[in-house]
PDB file of C-alpha atoms and ligand atoms in Angstrom:
ATOM      1  CA  GLY Q   1      -9.883-177.405-208.237  1.00  0.00           C
ATOM      2  CA  GLY Q   2      -7.614-174.677-209.657  1.00  0.00           C
ATOM      3  CA  ASP Q   3      -6.274-175.369-213.120  1.00  0.00           C
ATOM      4  CA  HIS Q   4      -6.952-179.037-213.020  1.00  0.00           C
ATOM      5  CA  LEU Q   5     -10.822-179.127-212.385  1.00  0.00           C
ATOM      6  CA  SER Q   6     -13.696-177.286-213.859  1.00  0.00           C
ATOM      7  CA  SER Q   7     -17.127-177.564-212.104  1.00  0.00           C
ATOM      8  CA  PHE Q   8     -20.761-176.896-212.804  1.00  0.00           C
ATOM      9  CA  SER Q   9     -23.345-176.675-210.028  1.00  0.00           C
ATOM     10  CA  ALA Q  10     -26.787-178.346-210.460  1.00  0.00           C
ATOM     11  CA  THR Q  11     -28.431-176.216-207.858  1.00  0.00           C
ATOM     12  CA  THR Q  12     -28.407-172.563-206.692  1.00  0.00           C
ATOM     13  CA  ALA Q  13     -28.701-171.358-203.068  1.00  0.00           C
ATOM     14  CA  GLN Q  14     -32.249-170.083-203.824  1.00  0.00           C
ATOM     15  CA  GLN Q  15     -33.555-173.677-204.684  1.00  0.00           C
ATOM     16  CA  ASP Q  16     -34.840-176.258-202.361  1.00  0.00           C
ATOM     17  CA  PRO Q  17     -32.067-178.974-202.775  1.00  0.00           C
ATOM     18  CA  HIS Q  18     -34.682-181.803-202.363  1.00  0.00           C
ATOM     19  CA  HIS Q  19     -36.555-180.704-205.454  1.00  0.00           C
ATOM     20  CA  ILE Q  20     -34.243-180.044-208.400  1.00  0.00           C
ATOM     21  CA  GLU Q  21     -35.324-180.724-212.059  1.00  0.00           C
ATOM     22  CA  ALA Q  22     -33.073-182.882-214.241  1.00  0.00           C
ATOM     23  CA  ARG Q  23     -33.398-180.323-217.099  1.00  0.00           C
ATOM     24  CA  PRO Q  24     -31.829-180.693-220.467  1.00  0.00           C
ATOM     25  CA  SER Q  25     -28.958-178.311-219.869  1.00  0.00           C
ATOM     26  CA  LEU Q  26     -28.050-180.253-216.654  1.00  0.00           C
ATOM     27  CA  ILE Q  27     -28.267-183.549-218.405  1.00  0.00           C
ATOM     28  CA  ALA Q  28     -25.846-182.201-221.112  1.00  0.00           C
ATOM     29  CA  LYS Q  29     -23.321-181.296-218.355  1.00  0.00           C
ATOM     30  CA  ALA Q  30     -23.656-184.700-216.758  1.00  0.00           C
ATOM     31  CA  ARG Q  31     -23.094-186.366-220.086  1.00  0.00           C
ATOM     32  CA  SER Q  32     -19.451-184.995-220.261  1.00  0.00           C
ATOM     33  CA  ALA Q  33     -18.640-185.083-216.539  1.00  0.00           C
ATOM     34  CA  ASP Q  34     -15.720-187.128-215.145  1.00  0.00           C
ATOM     35  CA  LEU Q  35     -17.213-186.950-211.720  1.00  0.00           C
ATOM     36  CA  ILE Q  36     -20.519-186.178-209.966  1.00  0.00           C
ATOM     37  CA  PHE Q  37     -20.426-184.816-206.373  1.00  0.00           C
ATOM     38  CA  CYS Q  38     -23.659-184.921-204.359  1.00  0.00           C
ATOM     39  CA  THR Q  39     -24.644-184.799-200.810  1.00  0.00           C
ATOM     40  CA  GLY Q  40     -26.139-188.202-200.852  1.00  0.00           C
ATOM     41  CA  ALA Q  41     -28.275-189.859-198.094  1.00  0.00           C
ATOM     42  CA  GLU Q  42     -31.321-189.590-200.484  1.00  0.00           C
ATOM     43  CA  LEU Q  43     -31.235-185.728-200.531  1.00  0.00           C
ATOM     44  CA  GLU Q  44     -31.136-186.051-204.395  1.00  0.00           C
ATOM     45  CA  VAL Q  45     -33.351-189.204-204.585  1.00  0.00           C
ATOM     46  CA  GLY Q  46     -36.034-187.217-206.415  1.00  0.00           C
ATOM     47  CA  TRP Q  47     -33.907-186.309-209.397  1.00  0.00           C
ATOM     48  CA  LEU Q  48     -30.408-187.883-209.370  1.00  0.00           C
ATOM     49  CA  PRO Q  49     -31.372-191.411-210.728  1.00  0.00           C
ATOM     50  CA  LEU Q  50     -33.100-189.824-213.638  1.00  0.00           C
ATOM     51  CA  LEU Q  51     -30.066-187.526-214.332  1.00  0.00           C
ATOM     52  CA  LEU Q  52     -27.763-190.446-214.242  1.00  0.00           C
ATOM     53  CA  ARG Q  53     -29.886-192.543-216.556  1.00  0.00           C
ATOM     54  CA  GLN Q  54     -30.412-189.678-219.076  1.00  0.00           C
ATOM     55  CA  SER Q  55     -26.762-188.772-219.096  1.00  0.00           C
ATOM     56  CA  GLY Q  56     -25.753-192.138-220.576  1.00  0.00           C
ATOM     57  CA  ASN Q  57     -22.378-191.462-219.015  1.00  0.00           C
ATOM     58  CA  SER Q  58     -20.845-194.661-217.621  1.00  0.00           C
ATOM     59  CA  ARG Q  59     -18.110-192.723-215.603  1.00  0.00           C
ATOM     60  CA  ILE Q  60     -20.545-191.278-213.094  1.00  0.00           C
ATOM     61  CA  GLN Q  61     -22.746-194.300-212.354  1.00  0.00           C
ATOM     62  CA  ALA Q  62     -23.211-195.483-208.820  1.00  0.00           C
ATOM     63  CA  ASP Q  63     -20.578-198.225-208.882  1.00  0.00           C
ATOM     64  CA  GLN Q  64     -17.912-195.977-210.538  1.00  0.00           C
ATOM     65  CA  GLN Q  65     -14.973-193.776-209.250  1.00  0.00           C
ATOM     66  CA  GLY Q  66     -16.780-190.808-210.838  1.00  0.00           C
ATOM     67  CA  TYR Q  67     -19.689-191.056-208.375  1.00  0.00           C
ATOM     68  CA  PHE Q  68     -19.038-189.349-205.052  1.00  0.00           C
ATOM     69  CA  MET Q  69     -21.598-189.040-202.302  1.00  0.00           C
ATOM     70  CA  ALA Q  70     -20.370-186.885-199.368  1.00  0.00           C
ATOM     71  CA  ALA Q  71     -22.858-188.354-196.886  1.00  0.00           C
ATOM     72  CA  ASP Q  72     -21.340-191.825-197.450  1.00  0.00           C
ATOM     73  CA  GLN Q  73     -18.131-190.573-195.850  1.00  0.00           C
ATOM     74  CA  VAL Q  74     -19.573-189.551-192.493  1.00  0.00           C
ATOM     75  CA  GLU Q  75     -22.134-190.545-189.872  1.00  0.00           C
ATOM     76  CA  LYS Q  76     -25.561-189.083-190.033  1.00  0.00           C
ATOM     77  CA  ILE Q  77     -27.621-187.748-187.257  1.00  0.00           C
ATOM     78  CA  GLU Q  78     -31.453-188.417-186.917  1.00  0.00           C
ATOM     79  CA  VAL Q  79     -31.384-191.874-188.551  1.00  0.00           C
ATOM     80  CA  PRO Q  80     -34.954-193.085-188.299  1.00  0.00           C
ATOM     81  CA  VAL Q  81     -35.656-196.356-186.469  1.00  0.00           C
ATOM     82  CA  THR Q  82     -38.760-197.045-188.489  1.00  0.00           C
ATOM     83  CA  ILE Q  83     -39.575-195.362-191.861  1.00  0.00           C
ATOM     84  CA  ASP Q  84     -43.103-194.537-192.962  1.00  0.00           C
ATOM     85  CA  ARG Q  85     -42.709-192.936-196.434  1.00  0.00           C
ATOM     86  CA  SER Q  86     -46.404-192.393-196.587  1.00  0.00           C
ATOM     87  CA  MET Q  87     -45.998-189.671-194.043  1.00  0.00           C
ATOM     88  CA  GLY Q  88     -43.727-187.923-196.409  1.00  0.00           C
ATOM     89  CA  ASP Q  89     -40.460-188.638-194.641  1.00  0.00           C
ATOM     90  CA  ILE Q  90     -37.843-187.310-197.003  1.00  0.00           C
ATOM     91  CA  HIS Q  91     -34.920-188.116-194.598  1.00  0.00           C
ATOM     92  CA  ALA Q  92     -35.234-191.874-194.693  1.00  0.00           C
ATOM     93  CA  SER Q  93     -31.399-192.382-194.456  1.00  0.00           C
ATOM     94  CA  GLY Q  94     -30.910-189.952-191.629  1.00  0.00           C
ATOM     95  CA  ASN Q  95     -30.504-186.153-191.878  1.00  0.00           C
ATOM     96  CA  PRO Q  96     -28.663-185.529-195.263  1.00  0.00           C
ATOM     97  CA  HIS Q  97     -27.884-181.828-194.573  1.00  0.00           C
ATOM     98  CA  ILE Q  98     -24.284-182.723-193.441  1.00  0.00           C
ATOM     99  CA  HIS Q  99     -22.532-179.769-195.079  1.00  0.00           C
ATOM    100  CA  LEU Q 100     -23.156-177.359-192.179  1.00  0.00           C
ATOM    101  CA  ASP Q 101     -20.901-179.379-189.816  1.00  0.00           C
ATOM    102  CA  PRO Q 102     -17.396-178.070-190.351  1.00  0.00           C
ATOM    103  CA  TYR Q 103     -15.816-181.284-188.780  1.00  0.00           C
ATOM    104  CA  ARG Q 104     -17.690-183.590-191.124  1.00  0.00           C
ATOM    105  CA  LEU Q 105     -16.684-181.246-194.063  1.00  0.00           C
ATOM    106  CA  LEU Q 106     -13.082-181.827-193.298  1.00  0.00           C
ATOM    107  CA  ILE Q 107     -13.498-185.559-193.390  1.00  0.00           C
ATOM    108  CA  ILE Q 108     -15.376-185.297-196.751  1.00  0.00           C
ATOM    109  CA  ALA Q 109     -12.635-183.026-198.050  1.00  0.00           C
ATOM    110  CA  GLU Q 110     -10.007-185.701-197.273  1.00  0.00           C
ATOM    111  CA  ALA Q 111     -12.046-188.467-198.884  1.00  0.00           C
ATOM    112  CA  PHE Q 112     -12.668-186.298-201.903  1.00  0.00           C
ATOM    113  CA  THR Q 113      -9.017-185.550-202.266  1.00  0.00           C
ATOM    114  CA  GLN Q 114      -8.277-189.369-202.302  1.00  0.00           C
ATOM    115  CA  ARG Q 115     -10.985-189.778-205.007  1.00  0.00           C
ATOM    116  CA  LEU Q 116      -9.337-187.140-207.152  1.00  0.00           C
ATOM    117  CA  LEU Q 117      -5.973-188.880-206.720  1.00  0.00           C
ATOM    118  CA  ALA Q 118      -7.490-192.038-208.113  1.00  0.00           C
ATOM    119  CA  LEU Q 119      -9.228-190.239-210.981  1.00  0.00           C
ATOM    120  CA  ASP Q 120      -6.360-187.926-211.997  1.00  0.00           C
ATOM    121  CA  PRO Q 121      -3.077-189.344-210.740  1.00  0.00           C
ATOM    122  CA  ALA Q 122      -1.099-187.127-212.954  1.00  0.00           C
ATOM    123  CA  HIS Q 123      -1.807-184.165-210.632  1.00  0.00           C
ATOM    124  CA  GLN Q 124      -1.371-186.011-207.335  1.00  0.00           C
ATOM    125  CA  GLN Q 125       1.004-183.545-205.782  1.00  0.00           C
ATOM    126  CA  TYR Q 126      -1.366-180.611-206.575  1.00  0.00           C
ATOM    127  CA  TYR Q 127      -4.425-182.128-204.901  1.00  0.00           C
ATOM    128  CA  LEU Q 128      -2.441-183.257-201.918  1.00  0.00           C
ATOM    129  CA  GLU Q 129      -0.955-179.715-201.377  1.00  0.00           C
ATOM    130  CA  SER Q 130      -4.319-178.028-201.853  1.00  0.00           C
ATOM    131  CA  PHE Q 131      -5.950-180.251-199.307  1.00  0.00           C
ATOM    132  CA  GLU Q 132      -3.094-179.615-196.693  1.00  0.00           C
ATOM    133  CA  GLN Q 133      -3.561-175.933-197.194  1.00  0.00           C
ATOM    134  CA  PHE Q 134      -7.316-176.183-196.910  1.00  0.00           C
ATOM    135  CA  LYS Q 135      -7.013-178.193-193.739  1.00  0.00           C
ATOM    136  CA  GLN Q 136      -4.649-175.752-191.996  1.00  0.00           C
ATOM    137  CA  ASP Q 137      -6.915-172.790-192.909  1.00  0.00           C
ATOM    138  CA  TRP Q 138      -9.962-174.600-191.806  1.00  0.00           C
ATOM    139  CA  GLN Q 139      -8.580-175.622-188.528  1.00  0.00           C
ATOM    140  CA  ARG Q 140      -7.574-172.066-187.747  1.00  0.00           C
ATOM    141  CA  ALA Q 141     -11.037-170.778-188.710  1.00  0.00           C
ATOM    142  CA  LEU Q 142     -12.748-173.439-186.559  1.00  0.00           C
ATOM    143  CA  GLU Q 143     -11.132-172.059-183.443  1.00  0.00           C
ATOM    144  CA  LYS Q 144     -12.159-168.556-184.341  1.00  0.00           C
ATOM    145  CA  TRP Q 145     -15.744-169.590-185.124  1.00  0.00           C
ATOM    146  CA  GLN Q 146     -16.095-171.453-181.791  1.00  0.00           C
ATOM    147  CA  ARG Q 147     -14.879-168.427-179.839  1.00  0.00           C
ATOM    148  CA  MET Q 148     -17.231-166.166-181.710  1.00  0.00           C
ATOM    149  CA  ALA Q 149     -20.235-168.449-181.275  1.00  0.00           C
ATOM    150  CA  SER Q 150     -19.761-168.959-177.503  1.00  0.00           C
ATOM    151  CA  PRO Q 151     -22.809-166.714-176.535  1.00  0.00           C
ATOM    152  CA  LEU Q 152     -25.012-168.982-178.545  1.00  0.00           C
ATOM    153  CA  LYS Q 153     -24.510-172.014-176.314  1.00  0.00           C
ATOM    154  CA  GLY Q 154     -27.704-173.470-174.929  1.00  0.00           C
ATOM    155  CA  LYS Q 155     -29.936-170.910-176.593  1.00  0.00           C
ATOM    156  CA  LYS Q 156     -33.371-172.317-177.617  1.00  0.00           C
ATOM    157  CA  VAL Q 157     -34.239-172.309-181.365  1.00  0.00           C
ATOM    158  CA  VAL Q 158     -37.354-173.300-183.373  1.00  0.00           C
ATOM    159  CA  ILE Q 159     -36.474-174.704-186.798  1.00  0.00           C
ATOM    160  CA  GLN Q 160     -38.539-175.095-189.954  1.00  0.00           C
ATOM    161  CA  HIS Q 161     -36.900-178.083-191.322  1.00  0.00           C
ATOM    162  CA  SER Q 162     -33.919-180.040-190.012  1.00  0.00           C
ATOM    163  CA  ASN Q 163     -31.679-178.547-192.717  1.00  0.00           C
ATOM    164  CA  LEU Q 164     -29.618-176.487-190.168  1.00  0.00           C
ATOM    165  CA  ASN Q 165     -29.363-179.121-187.427  1.00  0.00           C
ATOM    166  CA  TYR Q 166     -25.729-180.060-187.956  1.00  0.00           C
ATOM    167  CA  MET Q 167     -24.726-176.409-187.555  1.00  0.00           C
ATOM    168  CA  LEU Q 168     -27.036-175.996-184.527  1.00  0.00           C
ATOM    169  CA  ASP Q 169     -25.614-179.225-182.969  1.00  0.00           C
ATOM    170  CA  TRP Q 170     -21.991-178.028-183.537  1.00  0.00           C
ATOM    171  CA  LEU Q 171     -22.743-174.665-181.869  1.00  0.00           C
ATOM    172  CA  ASP Q 172     -24.757-176.273-178.997  1.00  0.00           C
ATOM    173  CA  LEU Q 173     -27.957-174.551-179.734  1.00  0.00           C
ATOM    174  CA  GLN Q 174     -31.012-176.393-178.499  1.00  0.00           C
ATOM    175  CA  VAL Q 175     -33.786-177.273-180.958  1.00  0.00           C
ATOM    176  CA  VAL Q 176     -37.057-176.968-179.027  1.00  0.00           C
ATOM    177  CA  SER Q 177     -39.632-177.256-181.900  1.00  0.00           C
ATOM    178  CA  ASN Q 178     -40.094-177.780-185.633  1.00  0.00           C
ATOM    179  CA  ILE Q 179     -42.508-175.750-187.685  1.00  0.00           C
ATOM    180  CA  GLU Q 180     -42.596-178.639-190.173  1.00  0.00           C
ATOM    181  CA  PRO Q 181     -44.646-181.456-188.658  1.00  0.00           C
ATOM    182  CA  LYS Q 182     -42.649-184.001-190.706  1.00  0.00           C
ATOM    183  CA  PRO Q 183     -39.603-183.435-192.998  1.00  0.00           C
ATOM    184  CA  GLY Q 184     -40.895-181.997-196.230  1.00  0.00           C
ATOM    185  CA  ILE Q 185     -44.483-181.411-195.011  1.00  0.00           C
ATOM    186  CA  PRO Q 186     -45.541-177.746-194.587  1.00  0.00           C
ATOM    187  CA  PRO Q 187     -47.296-176.678-191.460  1.00  0.00           C
ATOM    188  CA  SER Q 188     -51.059-176.527-191.287  1.00  0.00           C
ATOM    189  CA  SER Q 189     -52.622-173.597-189.451  1.00  0.00           C
ATOM    190  CA  ARG Q 190     -53.756-175.945-186.779  1.00  0.00           C
ATOM    191  CA  HIS Q 191     -50.107-177.177-186.266  1.00  0.00           C
ATOM    192  CA  LEU Q 192     -48.864-173.579-186.044  1.00  0.00           C
ATOM    193  CA  ALA Q 193     -51.655-172.680-183.513  1.00  0.00           C
ATOM    194  CA  SER Q 194     -50.633-175.663-181.322  1.00  0.00           C
ATOM    195  CA  LEU Q 195     -46.986-174.569-181.552  1.00  0.00           C
ATOM    196  CA  LEU Q 196     -47.818-171.072-180.500  1.00  0.00           C
ATOM    197  CA  THR Q 197     -49.700-172.390-177.403  1.00  0.00           C
ATOM    198  CA  THR Q 198     -46.749-174.525-176.420  1.00  0.00           C
ATOM    199  CA  LEU Q 199     -44.093-171.928-177.066  1.00  0.00           C
ATOM    200  CA  LYS Q 200     -45.890-169.131-175.244  1.00  0.00           C
ATOM    201  CA  ASN Q 201     -45.124-170.814-171.970  1.00  0.00           C
ATOM    202  CA  ASP Q 202     -41.492-171.499-172.862  1.00  0.00           C
ATOM    203  CA  LYS Q 203     -40.328-168.812-175.309  1.00  0.00           C
ATOM    204  CA  PRO Q 204     -37.518-169.697-177.680  1.00  0.00           C
ATOM    205  CA  ASP Q 205     -34.628-167.323-178.257  1.00  0.00           C
ATOM    206  CA  LEU Q 206     -34.757-167.568-182.116  1.00  0.00           C
ATOM    207  CA  ILE Q 207     -36.650-168.996-185.056  1.00  0.00           C
ATOM    208  CA  VAL Q 208     -34.156-170.057-187.830  1.00  0.00           C
ATOM    209  CA  VAL Q 209     -34.989-170.756-191.460  1.00  0.00           C
ATOM    210  CA  ALA Q 210     -32.791-171.198-194.526  1.00  0.00           C
ATOM    211  CA  ALA Q 211     -32.619-168.676-197.270  1.00  0.00           C
ATOM    212  CA  TYR Q 212     -34.420-170.862-199.808  1.00  0.00           C
ATOM    213  CA  GLN Q 213     -37.432-171.553-197.590  1.00  0.00           C
ATOM    214  CA  HIS Q 214     -40.767-169.808-197.445  1.00  0.00           C
ATOM    215  CA  ASP Q 215     -40.829-168.103-194.080  1.00  0.00           C
ATOM    216  CA  LYS Q 216     -44.568-167.229-193.742  1.00  0.00           C
ATOM    217  CA  GLY Q 217     -45.227-169.613-190.924  1.00  0.00           C
ATOM    218  CA  ALA Q 218     -42.056-168.606-189.173  1.00  0.00           C
ATOM    219  CA  ARG Q 219     -42.978-164.930-189.399  1.00  0.00           C
ATOM    220  CA  TRP Q 220     -46.528-165.581-188.163  1.00  0.00           C
ATOM    221  CA  LEU Q 221     -45.148-167.400-185.116  1.00  0.00           C
ATOM    222  CA  ALA Q 222     -42.363-164.827-184.466  1.00  0.00           C
ATOM    223  CA  GLY Q 223     -44.816-161.926-184.565  1.00  0.00           C
ATOM    224  CA  ARG Q 224     -46.971-163.503-181.941  1.00  0.00           C
ATOM    225  CA  LEU Q 225     -44.109-164.608-179.682  1.00  0.00           C
ATOM    226  CA  ASP Q 226     -42.029-161.539-180.232  1.00  0.00           C
ATOM    227  CA  VAL Q 227     -38.978-163.530-181.168  1.00  0.00           C
ATOM    228  CA  PRO Q 228     -36.645-162.783-184.058  1.00  0.00           C
ATOM    229  CA  VAL Q 229     -36.504-164.829-187.253  1.00  0.00           C
ATOM    230  CA  VAL Q 230     -33.002-165.493-188.490  1.00  0.00           C
ATOM    231  CA  LYS Q 231     -32.633-166.300-192.087  1.00  0.00           C
ATOM    232  CA  LEU Q 232     -29.369-168.300-192.597  1.00  0.00           C
ATOM    233  CA  PRO Q 233     -27.684-168.588-195.991  1.00  0.00           C
ATOM    234  CA  TYR Q 234     -27.704-172.444-195.811  1.00  0.00           C
ATOM    235  CA  THR Q 235     -25.170-172.698-198.634  1.00  0.00           C
ATOM    236  CA  VAL Q 236     -22.667-170.597-200.615  1.00  0.00           C
ATOM    237  CA  GLY Q 237     -24.620-167.888-202.509  1.00  0.00           C
ATOM    238  CA  GLY Q 238     -27.527-167.954-199.984  1.00  0.00           C
ATOM    239  CA  ASP Q 239     -26.643-164.318-198.926  1.00  0.00           C
ATOM    240  CA  ASP Q 240     -24.991-161.768-201.232  1.00  0.00           C
ATOM    241  CA  SER Q 241     -21.841-161.670-198.890  1.00  0.00           C
ATOM    242  CA  VAL Q 242     -21.410-165.418-198.847  1.00  0.00           C
ATOM    243  CA  ASN Q 243     -19.153-166.482-201.803  1.00  0.00           C
ATOM    244  CA  SER Q 244     -17.071-169.102-200.066  1.00  0.00           C
ATOM    245  CA  LEU Q 245     -17.359-172.003-197.634  1.00  0.00           C
ATOM    246  CA  SER Q 246     -15.630-170.195-194.790  1.00  0.00           C
ATOM    247  CA  LEU Q 247     -17.839-167.059-195.247  1.00  0.00           C
ATOM    248  CA  LEU Q 248     -20.896-169.378-195.067  1.00  0.00           C
ATOM    249  CA  PHE Q 249     -19.925-170.380-191.600  1.00  0.00           C
ATOM    250  CA  GLU Q 250     -18.719-166.901-190.440  1.00  0.00           C
ATOM    251  CA  ARG Q 251     -21.828-165.096-191.738  1.00  0.00           C
ATOM    252  CA  SER Q 252     -24.146-167.704-190.323  1.00  0.00           C
ATOM    253  CA  ILE Q 253     -22.663-167.218-186.769  1.00  0.00           C
ATOM    254  CA  GLN Q 254     -22.875-163.465-187.156  1.00  0.00           C
ATOM    255  CA  LEU Q 255     -26.525-163.594-188.073  1.00  0.00           C
ATOM    256  CA  LEU Q 256     -27.353-165.816-185.090  1.00  0.00           C
ATOM    257  CA  LEU Q 257     -25.499-163.468-182.809  1.00  0.00           C
ATOM    258  CA  GLU Q 258     -27.334-160.466-184.232  1.00  0.00           C
ATOM    259  CA  GLY Q 259     -30.631-162.221-183.893  1.00  0.00           C
ATOM    260  CA  LEU Q 260     -29.869-162.957-180.274  1.00  0.00           C
ATOM    261  CA  ASN Q 261     -28.876-159.384-179.553  1.00  0.00           C
ATOM    262  CA  HIS Q 262     -31.919-158.054-181.277  1.00  0.00           C
ATOM    263  CA  GLY Q 263     -34.221-160.387-179.355  1.00  0.00           C
ATOM    264  CA  GLY Q 264     -32.593-160.031-175.892  1.00  0.00           C
TER     265      GLY Q 264
HETATM  266 ZN1  LIG O 301     -34.094-182.161-195.806  1.00  0.00          ZN
END
């Protein structure tokens, strides 16, 4: 946002984004905010309604310009046909982890720019120029990343939650199993044992987890299959070297390539 915006993040890369606490310091920030920017698609359903209520801030309520949900701007993958919340399905509106698709990000950036123009028309030119610059840099980076990532095409990966699926889809990796039996439900030892039996006959190339996740089950499986575990940053700050959105993508591809070389 440069000189015209100041921001505060409700979460850190080490936290599970499904489970954030609406703590008093966060409520105080929400009280004075002109805009709230979330992923949406129910990722924040466990804490955002409370935060909005407690903030007493009319500018950021759901029907206002100051309420921006990124997932509302794009199509979601994995939208369930039927929802059984009793089974712990925390992705009832489809997969909310949209930020790892660089194409969707560009659509979101454009929509967000429009929202800023509406909220702060005095700095219209600044927001438009910033977006154009971002778009140019992003498109150049996209070509580079796709070249870099070409050895990953078609490789078989086991995931632990569908939090990385937009990136895996974009890079044409093939998800063959999920360590979580249902979104948000940790694996039982019986589930892990049955995965091991299945995967022994058709070994994956990699097991991928996000930096914020516990990787005990993944390590157990990896040790028995002799397959590398790749820990991806998931978001900015998820790895010491990742302090920007473009480094998030670059570093993730590097880590996947390193895992593949190590395993092969
Ligand atoms: Zn999730």
